[in-house]
PDB file of C-alpha atoms in Angstrom:
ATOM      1  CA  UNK J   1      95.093  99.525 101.036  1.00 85.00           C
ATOM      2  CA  UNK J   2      97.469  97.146  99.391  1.00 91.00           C
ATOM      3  CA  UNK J   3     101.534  98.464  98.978  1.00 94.00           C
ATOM      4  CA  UNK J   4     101.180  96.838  95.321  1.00 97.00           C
ATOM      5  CA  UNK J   5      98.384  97.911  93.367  1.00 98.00           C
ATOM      6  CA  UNK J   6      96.751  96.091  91.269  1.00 98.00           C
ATOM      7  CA  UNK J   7      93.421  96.535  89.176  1.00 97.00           C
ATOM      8  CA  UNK J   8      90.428  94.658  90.987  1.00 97.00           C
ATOM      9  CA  UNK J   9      88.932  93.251  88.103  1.00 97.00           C
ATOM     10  CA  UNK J  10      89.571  91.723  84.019  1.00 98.00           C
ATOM     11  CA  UNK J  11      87.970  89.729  81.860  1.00 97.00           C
ATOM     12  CA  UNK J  12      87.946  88.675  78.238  1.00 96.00           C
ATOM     13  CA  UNK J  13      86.909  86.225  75.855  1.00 96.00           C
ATOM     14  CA  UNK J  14      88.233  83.226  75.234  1.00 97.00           C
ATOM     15  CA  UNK J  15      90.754  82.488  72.752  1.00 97.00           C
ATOM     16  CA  UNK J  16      91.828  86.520  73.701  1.00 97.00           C
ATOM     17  CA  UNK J  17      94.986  87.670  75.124  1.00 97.00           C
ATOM     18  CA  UNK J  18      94.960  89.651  78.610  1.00 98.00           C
ATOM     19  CA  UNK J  19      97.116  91.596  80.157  1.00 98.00           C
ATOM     20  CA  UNK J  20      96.791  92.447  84.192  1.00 98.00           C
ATOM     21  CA  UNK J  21      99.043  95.118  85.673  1.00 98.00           C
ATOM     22  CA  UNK J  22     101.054  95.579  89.184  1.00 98.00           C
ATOM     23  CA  UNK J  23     102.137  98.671  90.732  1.00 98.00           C
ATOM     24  CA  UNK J  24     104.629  99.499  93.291  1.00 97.00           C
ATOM     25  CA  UNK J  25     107.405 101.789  93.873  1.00 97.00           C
ATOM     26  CA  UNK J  26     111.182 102.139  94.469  1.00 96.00           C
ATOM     27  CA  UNK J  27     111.252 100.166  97.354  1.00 96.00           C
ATOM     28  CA  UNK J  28     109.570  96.900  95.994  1.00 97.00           C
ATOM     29  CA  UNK J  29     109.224  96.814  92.372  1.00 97.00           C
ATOM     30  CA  UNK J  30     111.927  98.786  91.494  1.00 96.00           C
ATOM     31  CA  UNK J  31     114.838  97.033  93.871  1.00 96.00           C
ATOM     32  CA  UNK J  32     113.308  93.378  94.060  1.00 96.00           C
ATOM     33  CA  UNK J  33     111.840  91.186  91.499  1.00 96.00           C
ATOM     34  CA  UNK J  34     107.875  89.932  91.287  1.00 98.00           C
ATOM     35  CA  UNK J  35     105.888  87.344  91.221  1.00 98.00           C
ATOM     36  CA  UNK J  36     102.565  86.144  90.663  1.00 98.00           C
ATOM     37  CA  UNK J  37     100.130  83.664  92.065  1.00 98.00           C
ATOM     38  CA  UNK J  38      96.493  82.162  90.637  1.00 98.00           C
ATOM     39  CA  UNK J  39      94.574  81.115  93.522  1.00 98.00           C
ATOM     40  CA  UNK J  40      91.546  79.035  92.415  1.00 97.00           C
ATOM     41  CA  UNK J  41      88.411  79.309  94.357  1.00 94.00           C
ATOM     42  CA  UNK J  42      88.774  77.535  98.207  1.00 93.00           C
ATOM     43  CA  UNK J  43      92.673  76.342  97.220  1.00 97.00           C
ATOM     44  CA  UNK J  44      95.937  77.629  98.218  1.00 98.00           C
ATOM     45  CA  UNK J  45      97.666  80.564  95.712  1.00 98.00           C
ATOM     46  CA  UNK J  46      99.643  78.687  93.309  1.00 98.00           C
ATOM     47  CA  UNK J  47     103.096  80.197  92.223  1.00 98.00           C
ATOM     48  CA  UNK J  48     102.736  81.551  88.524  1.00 98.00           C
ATOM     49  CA  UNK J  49     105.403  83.512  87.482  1.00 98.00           C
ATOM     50  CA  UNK J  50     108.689  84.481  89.751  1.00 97.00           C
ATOM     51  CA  UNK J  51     111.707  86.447  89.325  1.00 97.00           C
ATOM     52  CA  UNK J  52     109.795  88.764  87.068  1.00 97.00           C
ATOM     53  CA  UNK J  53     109.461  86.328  83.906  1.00 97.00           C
ATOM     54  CA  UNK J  54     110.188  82.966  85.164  1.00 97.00           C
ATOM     55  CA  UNK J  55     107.723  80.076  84.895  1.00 98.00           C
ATOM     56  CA  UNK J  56     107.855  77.419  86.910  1.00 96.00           C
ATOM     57  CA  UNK J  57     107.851  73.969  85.304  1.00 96.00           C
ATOM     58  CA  UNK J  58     104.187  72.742  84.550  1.00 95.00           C
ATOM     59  CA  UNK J  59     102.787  76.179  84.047  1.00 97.00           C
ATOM     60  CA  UNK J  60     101.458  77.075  80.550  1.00 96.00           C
ATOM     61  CA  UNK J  61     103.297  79.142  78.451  1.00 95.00           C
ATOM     62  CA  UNK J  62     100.535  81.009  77.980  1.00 97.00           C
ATOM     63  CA  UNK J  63     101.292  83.040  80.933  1.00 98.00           C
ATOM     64  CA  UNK J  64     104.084  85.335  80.859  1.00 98.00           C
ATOM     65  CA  UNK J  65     105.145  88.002  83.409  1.00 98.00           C
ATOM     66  CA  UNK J  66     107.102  91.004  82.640  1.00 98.00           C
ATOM     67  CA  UNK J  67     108.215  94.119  84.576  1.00 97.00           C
ATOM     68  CA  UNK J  68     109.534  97.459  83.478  1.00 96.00           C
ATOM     69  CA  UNK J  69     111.059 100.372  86.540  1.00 97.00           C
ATOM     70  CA  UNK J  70     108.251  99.825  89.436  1.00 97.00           C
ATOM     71  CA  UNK J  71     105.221  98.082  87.657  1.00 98.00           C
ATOM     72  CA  UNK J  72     105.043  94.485  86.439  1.00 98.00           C
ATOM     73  CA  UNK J  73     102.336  92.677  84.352  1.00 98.00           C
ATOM     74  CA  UNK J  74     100.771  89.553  83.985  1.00 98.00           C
ATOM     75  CA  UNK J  75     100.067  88.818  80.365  1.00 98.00           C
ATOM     76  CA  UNK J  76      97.506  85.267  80.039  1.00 98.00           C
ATOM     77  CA  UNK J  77      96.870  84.735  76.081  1.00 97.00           C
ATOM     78  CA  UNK J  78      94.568  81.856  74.719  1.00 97.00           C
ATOM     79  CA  UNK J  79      92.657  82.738  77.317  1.00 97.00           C
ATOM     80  CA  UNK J  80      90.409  79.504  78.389  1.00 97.00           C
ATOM     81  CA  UNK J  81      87.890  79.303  81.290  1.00 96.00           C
ATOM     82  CA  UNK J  82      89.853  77.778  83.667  1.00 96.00           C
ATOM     83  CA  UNK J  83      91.723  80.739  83.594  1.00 97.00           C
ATOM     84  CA  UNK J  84      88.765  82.701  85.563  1.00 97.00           C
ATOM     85  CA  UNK J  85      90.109  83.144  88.948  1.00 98.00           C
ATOM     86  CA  UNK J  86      91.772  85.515  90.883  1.00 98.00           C
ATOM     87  CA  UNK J  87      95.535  86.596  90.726  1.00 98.00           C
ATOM     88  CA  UNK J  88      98.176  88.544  93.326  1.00 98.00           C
ATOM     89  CA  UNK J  89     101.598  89.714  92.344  1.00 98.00           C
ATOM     90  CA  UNK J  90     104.541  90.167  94.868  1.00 98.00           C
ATOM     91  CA  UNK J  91     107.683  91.676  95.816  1.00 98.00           C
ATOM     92  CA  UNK J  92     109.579  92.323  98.689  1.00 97.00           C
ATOM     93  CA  UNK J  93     109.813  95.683  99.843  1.00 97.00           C
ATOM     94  CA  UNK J  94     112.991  97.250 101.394  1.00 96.00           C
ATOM     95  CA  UNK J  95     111.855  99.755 103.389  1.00 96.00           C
ATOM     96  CA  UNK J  96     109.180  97.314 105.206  1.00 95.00           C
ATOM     97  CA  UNK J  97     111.506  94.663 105.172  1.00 95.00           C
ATOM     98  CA  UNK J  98     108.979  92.293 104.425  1.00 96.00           C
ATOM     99  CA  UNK J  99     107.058  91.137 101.261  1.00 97.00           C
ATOM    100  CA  UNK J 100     104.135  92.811 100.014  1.00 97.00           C
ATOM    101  CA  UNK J 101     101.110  91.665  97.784  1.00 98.00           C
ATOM    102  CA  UNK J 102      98.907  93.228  95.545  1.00 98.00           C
ATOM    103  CA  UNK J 103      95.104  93.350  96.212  1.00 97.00           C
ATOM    104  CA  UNK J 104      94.082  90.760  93.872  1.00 97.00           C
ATOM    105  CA  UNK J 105      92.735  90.665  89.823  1.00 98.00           C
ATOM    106  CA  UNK J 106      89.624  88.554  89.808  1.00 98.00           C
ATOM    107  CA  UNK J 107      89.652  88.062  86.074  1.00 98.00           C
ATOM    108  CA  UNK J 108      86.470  87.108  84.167  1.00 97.00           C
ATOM    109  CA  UNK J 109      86.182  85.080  81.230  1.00 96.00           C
ATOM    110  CA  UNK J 110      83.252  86.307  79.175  1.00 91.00           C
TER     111      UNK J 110
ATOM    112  CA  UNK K   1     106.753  65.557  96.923  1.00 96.00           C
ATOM    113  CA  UNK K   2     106.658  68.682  98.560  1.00 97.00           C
ATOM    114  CA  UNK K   3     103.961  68.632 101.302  1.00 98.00           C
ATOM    115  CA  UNK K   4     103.152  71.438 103.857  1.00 98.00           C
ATOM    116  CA  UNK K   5     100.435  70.834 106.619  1.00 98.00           C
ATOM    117  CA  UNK K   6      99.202  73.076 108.600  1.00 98.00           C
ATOM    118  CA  UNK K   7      97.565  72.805 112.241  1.00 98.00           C
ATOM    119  CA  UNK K   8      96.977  74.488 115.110  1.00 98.00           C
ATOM    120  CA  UNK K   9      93.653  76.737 114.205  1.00 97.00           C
ATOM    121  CA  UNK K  10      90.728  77.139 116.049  1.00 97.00           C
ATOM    122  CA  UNK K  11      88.287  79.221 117.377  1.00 98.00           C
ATOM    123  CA  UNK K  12      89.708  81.852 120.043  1.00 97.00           C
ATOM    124  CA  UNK K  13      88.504  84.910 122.343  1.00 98.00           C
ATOM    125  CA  UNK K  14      90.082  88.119 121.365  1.00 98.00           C
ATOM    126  CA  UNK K  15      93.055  88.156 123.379  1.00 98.00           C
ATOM    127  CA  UNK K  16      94.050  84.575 123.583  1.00 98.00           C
ATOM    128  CA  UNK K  17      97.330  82.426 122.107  1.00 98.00           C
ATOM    129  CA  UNK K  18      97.383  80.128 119.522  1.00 98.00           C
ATOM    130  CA  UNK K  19     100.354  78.140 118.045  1.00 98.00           C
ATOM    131  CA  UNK K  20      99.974  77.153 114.292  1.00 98.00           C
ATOM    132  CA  UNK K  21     102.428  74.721 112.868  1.00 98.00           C
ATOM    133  CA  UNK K  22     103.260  73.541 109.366  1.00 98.00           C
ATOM    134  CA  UNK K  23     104.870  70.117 109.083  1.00 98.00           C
ATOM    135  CA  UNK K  24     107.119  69.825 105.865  1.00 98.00           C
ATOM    136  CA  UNK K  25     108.566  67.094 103.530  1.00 98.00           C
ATOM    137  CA  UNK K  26     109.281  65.909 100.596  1.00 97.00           C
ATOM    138  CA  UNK K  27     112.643  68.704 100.699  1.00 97.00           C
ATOM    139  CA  UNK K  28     115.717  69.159 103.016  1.00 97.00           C
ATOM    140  CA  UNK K  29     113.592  71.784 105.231  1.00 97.00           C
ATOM    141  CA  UNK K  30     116.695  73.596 106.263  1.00 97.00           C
ATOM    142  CA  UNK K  31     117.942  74.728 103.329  1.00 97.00           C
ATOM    143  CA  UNK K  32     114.875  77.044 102.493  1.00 97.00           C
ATOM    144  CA  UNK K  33     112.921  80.272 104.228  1.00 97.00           C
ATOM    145  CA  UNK K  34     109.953  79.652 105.268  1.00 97.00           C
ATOM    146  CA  UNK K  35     106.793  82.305 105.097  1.00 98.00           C
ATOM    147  CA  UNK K  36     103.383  82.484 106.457  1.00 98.00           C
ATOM    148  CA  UNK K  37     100.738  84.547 104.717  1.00 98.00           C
ATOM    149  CA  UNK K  38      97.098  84.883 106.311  1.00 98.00           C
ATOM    150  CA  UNK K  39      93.932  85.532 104.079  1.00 98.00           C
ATOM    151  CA  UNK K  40      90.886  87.245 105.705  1.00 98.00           C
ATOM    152  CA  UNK K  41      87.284  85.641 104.728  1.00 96.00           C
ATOM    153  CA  UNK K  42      87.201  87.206 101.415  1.00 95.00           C
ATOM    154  CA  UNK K  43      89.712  89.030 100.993  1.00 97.00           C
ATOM    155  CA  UNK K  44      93.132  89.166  99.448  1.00 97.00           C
ATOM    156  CA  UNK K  45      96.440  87.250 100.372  1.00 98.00           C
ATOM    157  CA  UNK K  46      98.650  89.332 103.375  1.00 98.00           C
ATOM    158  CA  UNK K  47     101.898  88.510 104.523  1.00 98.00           C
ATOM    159  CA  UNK K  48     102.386  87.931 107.729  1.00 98.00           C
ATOM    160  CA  UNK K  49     106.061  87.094 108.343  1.00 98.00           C
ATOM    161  CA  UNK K  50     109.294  85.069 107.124  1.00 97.00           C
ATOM    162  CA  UNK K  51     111.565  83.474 108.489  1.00 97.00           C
ATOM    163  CA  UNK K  52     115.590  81.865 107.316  1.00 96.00           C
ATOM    164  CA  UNK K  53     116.555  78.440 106.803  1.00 96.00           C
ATOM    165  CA  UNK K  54     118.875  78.938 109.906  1.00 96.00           C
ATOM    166  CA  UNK K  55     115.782  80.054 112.002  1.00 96.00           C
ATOM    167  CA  UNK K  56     118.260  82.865 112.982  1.00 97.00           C
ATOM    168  CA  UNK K  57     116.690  86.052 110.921  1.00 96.00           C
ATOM    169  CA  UNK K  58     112.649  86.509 111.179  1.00 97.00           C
ATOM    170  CA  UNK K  59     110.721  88.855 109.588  1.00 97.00           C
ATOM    171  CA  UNK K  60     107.512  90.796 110.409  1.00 97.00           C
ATOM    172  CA  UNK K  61     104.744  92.486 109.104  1.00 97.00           C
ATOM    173  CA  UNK K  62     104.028  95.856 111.237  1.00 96.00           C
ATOM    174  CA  UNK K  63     100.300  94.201 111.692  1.00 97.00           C
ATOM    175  CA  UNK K  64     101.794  91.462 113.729  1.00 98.00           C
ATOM    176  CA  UNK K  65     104.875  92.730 115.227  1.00 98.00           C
ATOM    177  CA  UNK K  66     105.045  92.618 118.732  1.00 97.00           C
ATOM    178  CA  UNK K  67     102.535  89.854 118.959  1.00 98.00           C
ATOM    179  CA  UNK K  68     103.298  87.160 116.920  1.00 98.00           C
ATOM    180  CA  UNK K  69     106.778  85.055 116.677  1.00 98.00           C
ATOM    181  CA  UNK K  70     107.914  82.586 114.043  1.00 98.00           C
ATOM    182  CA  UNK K  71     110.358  79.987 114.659  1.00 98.00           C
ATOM    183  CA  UNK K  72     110.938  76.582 113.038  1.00 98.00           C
ATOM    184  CA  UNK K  73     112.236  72.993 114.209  1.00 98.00           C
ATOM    185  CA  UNK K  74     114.715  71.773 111.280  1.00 98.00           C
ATOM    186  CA  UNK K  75     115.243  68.792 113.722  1.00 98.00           C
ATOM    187  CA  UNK K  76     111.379  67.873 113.036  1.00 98.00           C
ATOM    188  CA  UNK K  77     110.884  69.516 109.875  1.00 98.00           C
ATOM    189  CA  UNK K  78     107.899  72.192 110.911  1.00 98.00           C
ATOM    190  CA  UNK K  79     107.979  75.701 111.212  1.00 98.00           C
ATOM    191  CA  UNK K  80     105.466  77.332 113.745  1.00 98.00           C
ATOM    192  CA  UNK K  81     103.916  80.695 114.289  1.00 98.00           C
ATOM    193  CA  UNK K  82     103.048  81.852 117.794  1.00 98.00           C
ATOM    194  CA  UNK K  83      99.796  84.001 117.617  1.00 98.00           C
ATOM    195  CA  UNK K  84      99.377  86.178 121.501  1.00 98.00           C
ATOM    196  CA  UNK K  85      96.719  88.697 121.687  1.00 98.00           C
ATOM    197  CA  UNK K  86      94.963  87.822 119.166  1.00 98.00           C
ATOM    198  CA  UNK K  87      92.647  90.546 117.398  1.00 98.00           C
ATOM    199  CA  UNK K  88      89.097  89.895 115.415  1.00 98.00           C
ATOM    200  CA  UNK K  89      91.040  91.457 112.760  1.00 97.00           C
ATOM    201  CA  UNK K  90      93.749  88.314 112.859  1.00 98.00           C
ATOM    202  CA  UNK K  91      90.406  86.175 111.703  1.00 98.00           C
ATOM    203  CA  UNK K  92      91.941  84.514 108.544  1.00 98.00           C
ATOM    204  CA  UNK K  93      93.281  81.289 106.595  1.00 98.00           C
ATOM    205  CA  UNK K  94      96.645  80.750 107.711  1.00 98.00           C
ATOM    206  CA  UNK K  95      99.207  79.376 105.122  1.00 98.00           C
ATOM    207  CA  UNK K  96     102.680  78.005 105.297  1.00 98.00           C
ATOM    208  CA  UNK K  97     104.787  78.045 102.179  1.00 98.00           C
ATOM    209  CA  UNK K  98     108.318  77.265 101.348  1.00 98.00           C
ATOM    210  CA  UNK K  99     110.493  80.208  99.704  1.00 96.00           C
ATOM    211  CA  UNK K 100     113.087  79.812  97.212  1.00 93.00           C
ATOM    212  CA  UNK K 101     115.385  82.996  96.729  1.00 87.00           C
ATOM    213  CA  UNK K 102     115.403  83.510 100.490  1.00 84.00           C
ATOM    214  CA  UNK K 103     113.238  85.571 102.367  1.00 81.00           C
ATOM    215  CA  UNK K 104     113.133  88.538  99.894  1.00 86.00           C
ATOM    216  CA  UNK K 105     112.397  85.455  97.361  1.00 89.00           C
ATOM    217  CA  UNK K 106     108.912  83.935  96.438  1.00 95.00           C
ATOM    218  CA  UNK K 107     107.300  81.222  97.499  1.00 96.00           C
ATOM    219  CA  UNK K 108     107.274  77.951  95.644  1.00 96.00           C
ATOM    220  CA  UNK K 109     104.293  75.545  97.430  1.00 97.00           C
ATOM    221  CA  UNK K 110     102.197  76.208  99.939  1.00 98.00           C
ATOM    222  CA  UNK K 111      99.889  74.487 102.237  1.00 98.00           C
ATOM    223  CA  UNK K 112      96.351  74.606 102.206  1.00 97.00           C
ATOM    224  CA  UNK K 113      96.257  76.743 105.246  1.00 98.00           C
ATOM    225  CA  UNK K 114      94.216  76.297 108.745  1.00 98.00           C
ATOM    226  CA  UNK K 115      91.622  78.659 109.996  1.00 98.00           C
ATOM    227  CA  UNK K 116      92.180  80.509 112.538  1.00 98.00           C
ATOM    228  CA  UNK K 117      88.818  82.623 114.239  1.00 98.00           C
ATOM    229  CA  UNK K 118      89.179  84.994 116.458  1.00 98.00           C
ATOM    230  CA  UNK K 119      85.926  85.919 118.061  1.00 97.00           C
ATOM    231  CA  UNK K 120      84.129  86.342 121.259  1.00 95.00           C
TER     232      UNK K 120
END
C-alpha cells in the first residue's frame, strides 16, 4: 500500500489530452512539493516534472504537473505512443522523514 | 555528463551482506544528496534511503532501518549502501540517483540500477 496514491491504470487516444492524479496528505503533499517520473519499460525512471510544475529542460511541453492542498496531477496532452508507459509521482513526507512514491499509472494509448 | 553506475549486486542467501556502490561524474558529487530507491520484479519504484552532500545526515525508510546504512566517499565520487540481513523481500533493482533540492528534493538522473536477489 503506497503513502501516495495514485490510479493504477489510463489510457487514451492519441492526439487526446490526459490527465493522471496523485494523492497524499498533510504530511507529503500538502507541506512538500511533487514530482513525477516516466519510467520506460527495462530503463531507469526519468525525472518529469519537479517542484510541482517544473519541467526539466528537454522534456515536452506537453507534460505539465500541477498540485492543489494534498493531491497533484499529471496532465500529458497530444498524447503520442511513446507516451505509453508507466508513471510515479513523489514527495517527501514529514512525518516519515523520508520520500514517498505513488504506486505507479501504467497509461495506455488506445 | 552526468553518469551514475551502479555495482555491487548479486545473488545472496537470506541473511547475508551486500555492499552496492554507485560511482558518479560528470558533477561536483559533494554538493548534492544522494538517494537510493529499490524496485521489486514488477512492481513499483520504493525508496529506500537518502543521504546529504556532507554524508553527515542519512535517511531511512522504516523497511530498511536497522539493517541497511548509506554512506558516500566525496573523495572518490561514489556513494554506497550497506545491505545486512538481507530479506527475500529486499529482492529488487537497486538505483542510485542524484537529488537536487536536498534530501526532501527530487531526484534529477539516475543510474540504471543493479540487481540485487535475495534467495536461498
Amino acid at each position: 500500500q503506497s503513502v501516495l496514491t495514485q490510479p493504477p491504470s489510463a489510457s487514451g487516444t492519441p492526439g487526446q489530452r490526459v490527465t493522471i492524479s496523485c494523492s497524499g496528505s498533510s504530511s507529503n503533499i500538502g507541506s512538500n512539493s511533487v514530482s513525477w517520473y516516466q519510467q520506460l519499460p527495462g530503463t531507469a525512471p526519468k525525472l518529469l516534472i519537479y517542484s510541482n510544475n517544473q519541467r526539466p529542460s528537454g522534456v515536452p511541453d506537453r507534460f505539465s504537473g500541477s498540485k492543489s492542498g494534498t493531491s497533484a496531477s499529471l496532465a500529458i496532452s497530444g498524447l503520442q505512443s511513446e507516451d505509453e508507459t508507466d508513471y510515479y509521482c513523489a514527495a517527501w513526507d514529514d512525518s516519515l522523514n523520508g520520500r514517498v512514491f505513488g504506486g505507479g499509472t501504467k497509461l495506455t494509448v488506445l | 555528463e552526468v553518469q551514475l553506475l551502479e555495482s555491487g549486486g548479486g545473488l545472496i542467501q537470506p541473511g547475508g551482506s551486500l555492499r552496492l556502490s554507485c560511482a558518479a561524474s560528470g558533477f561536483t558529487f559533494i554538493n548534492f544528496a544522494m538517494t537510493w530507491v529499490r524496485q521489486a520484479p514488477g512492481k513499483g519504484l520504493e525508496w529506500v534511503s537518502g543521504i546529504s552532500g556532507s554524508g553527515r545526515t542519512a535517511y531511512y525508510a522504516d523497511s530498511v532501518k536497522g539493517r541497511f546504512t548509506i554512506s558516500r566517499d566525496n573523495s572518490k565520487n561514489t556513494l554506497y549502501l550497506q545491505m545486512n540481513g538481507l530479506r527475500v523481500e529486499d529482492t529488487a533493482k537497486y538505483y542510485c540517483a542524484k537529488d537536487q533540492g536536498g534530501s526532501s528534493g527530487w531526484s534529477d538522473y539516475w543510474g540504471q540500477g543493479t540487481l540485487v536477489t535475495v534467495s536461498s
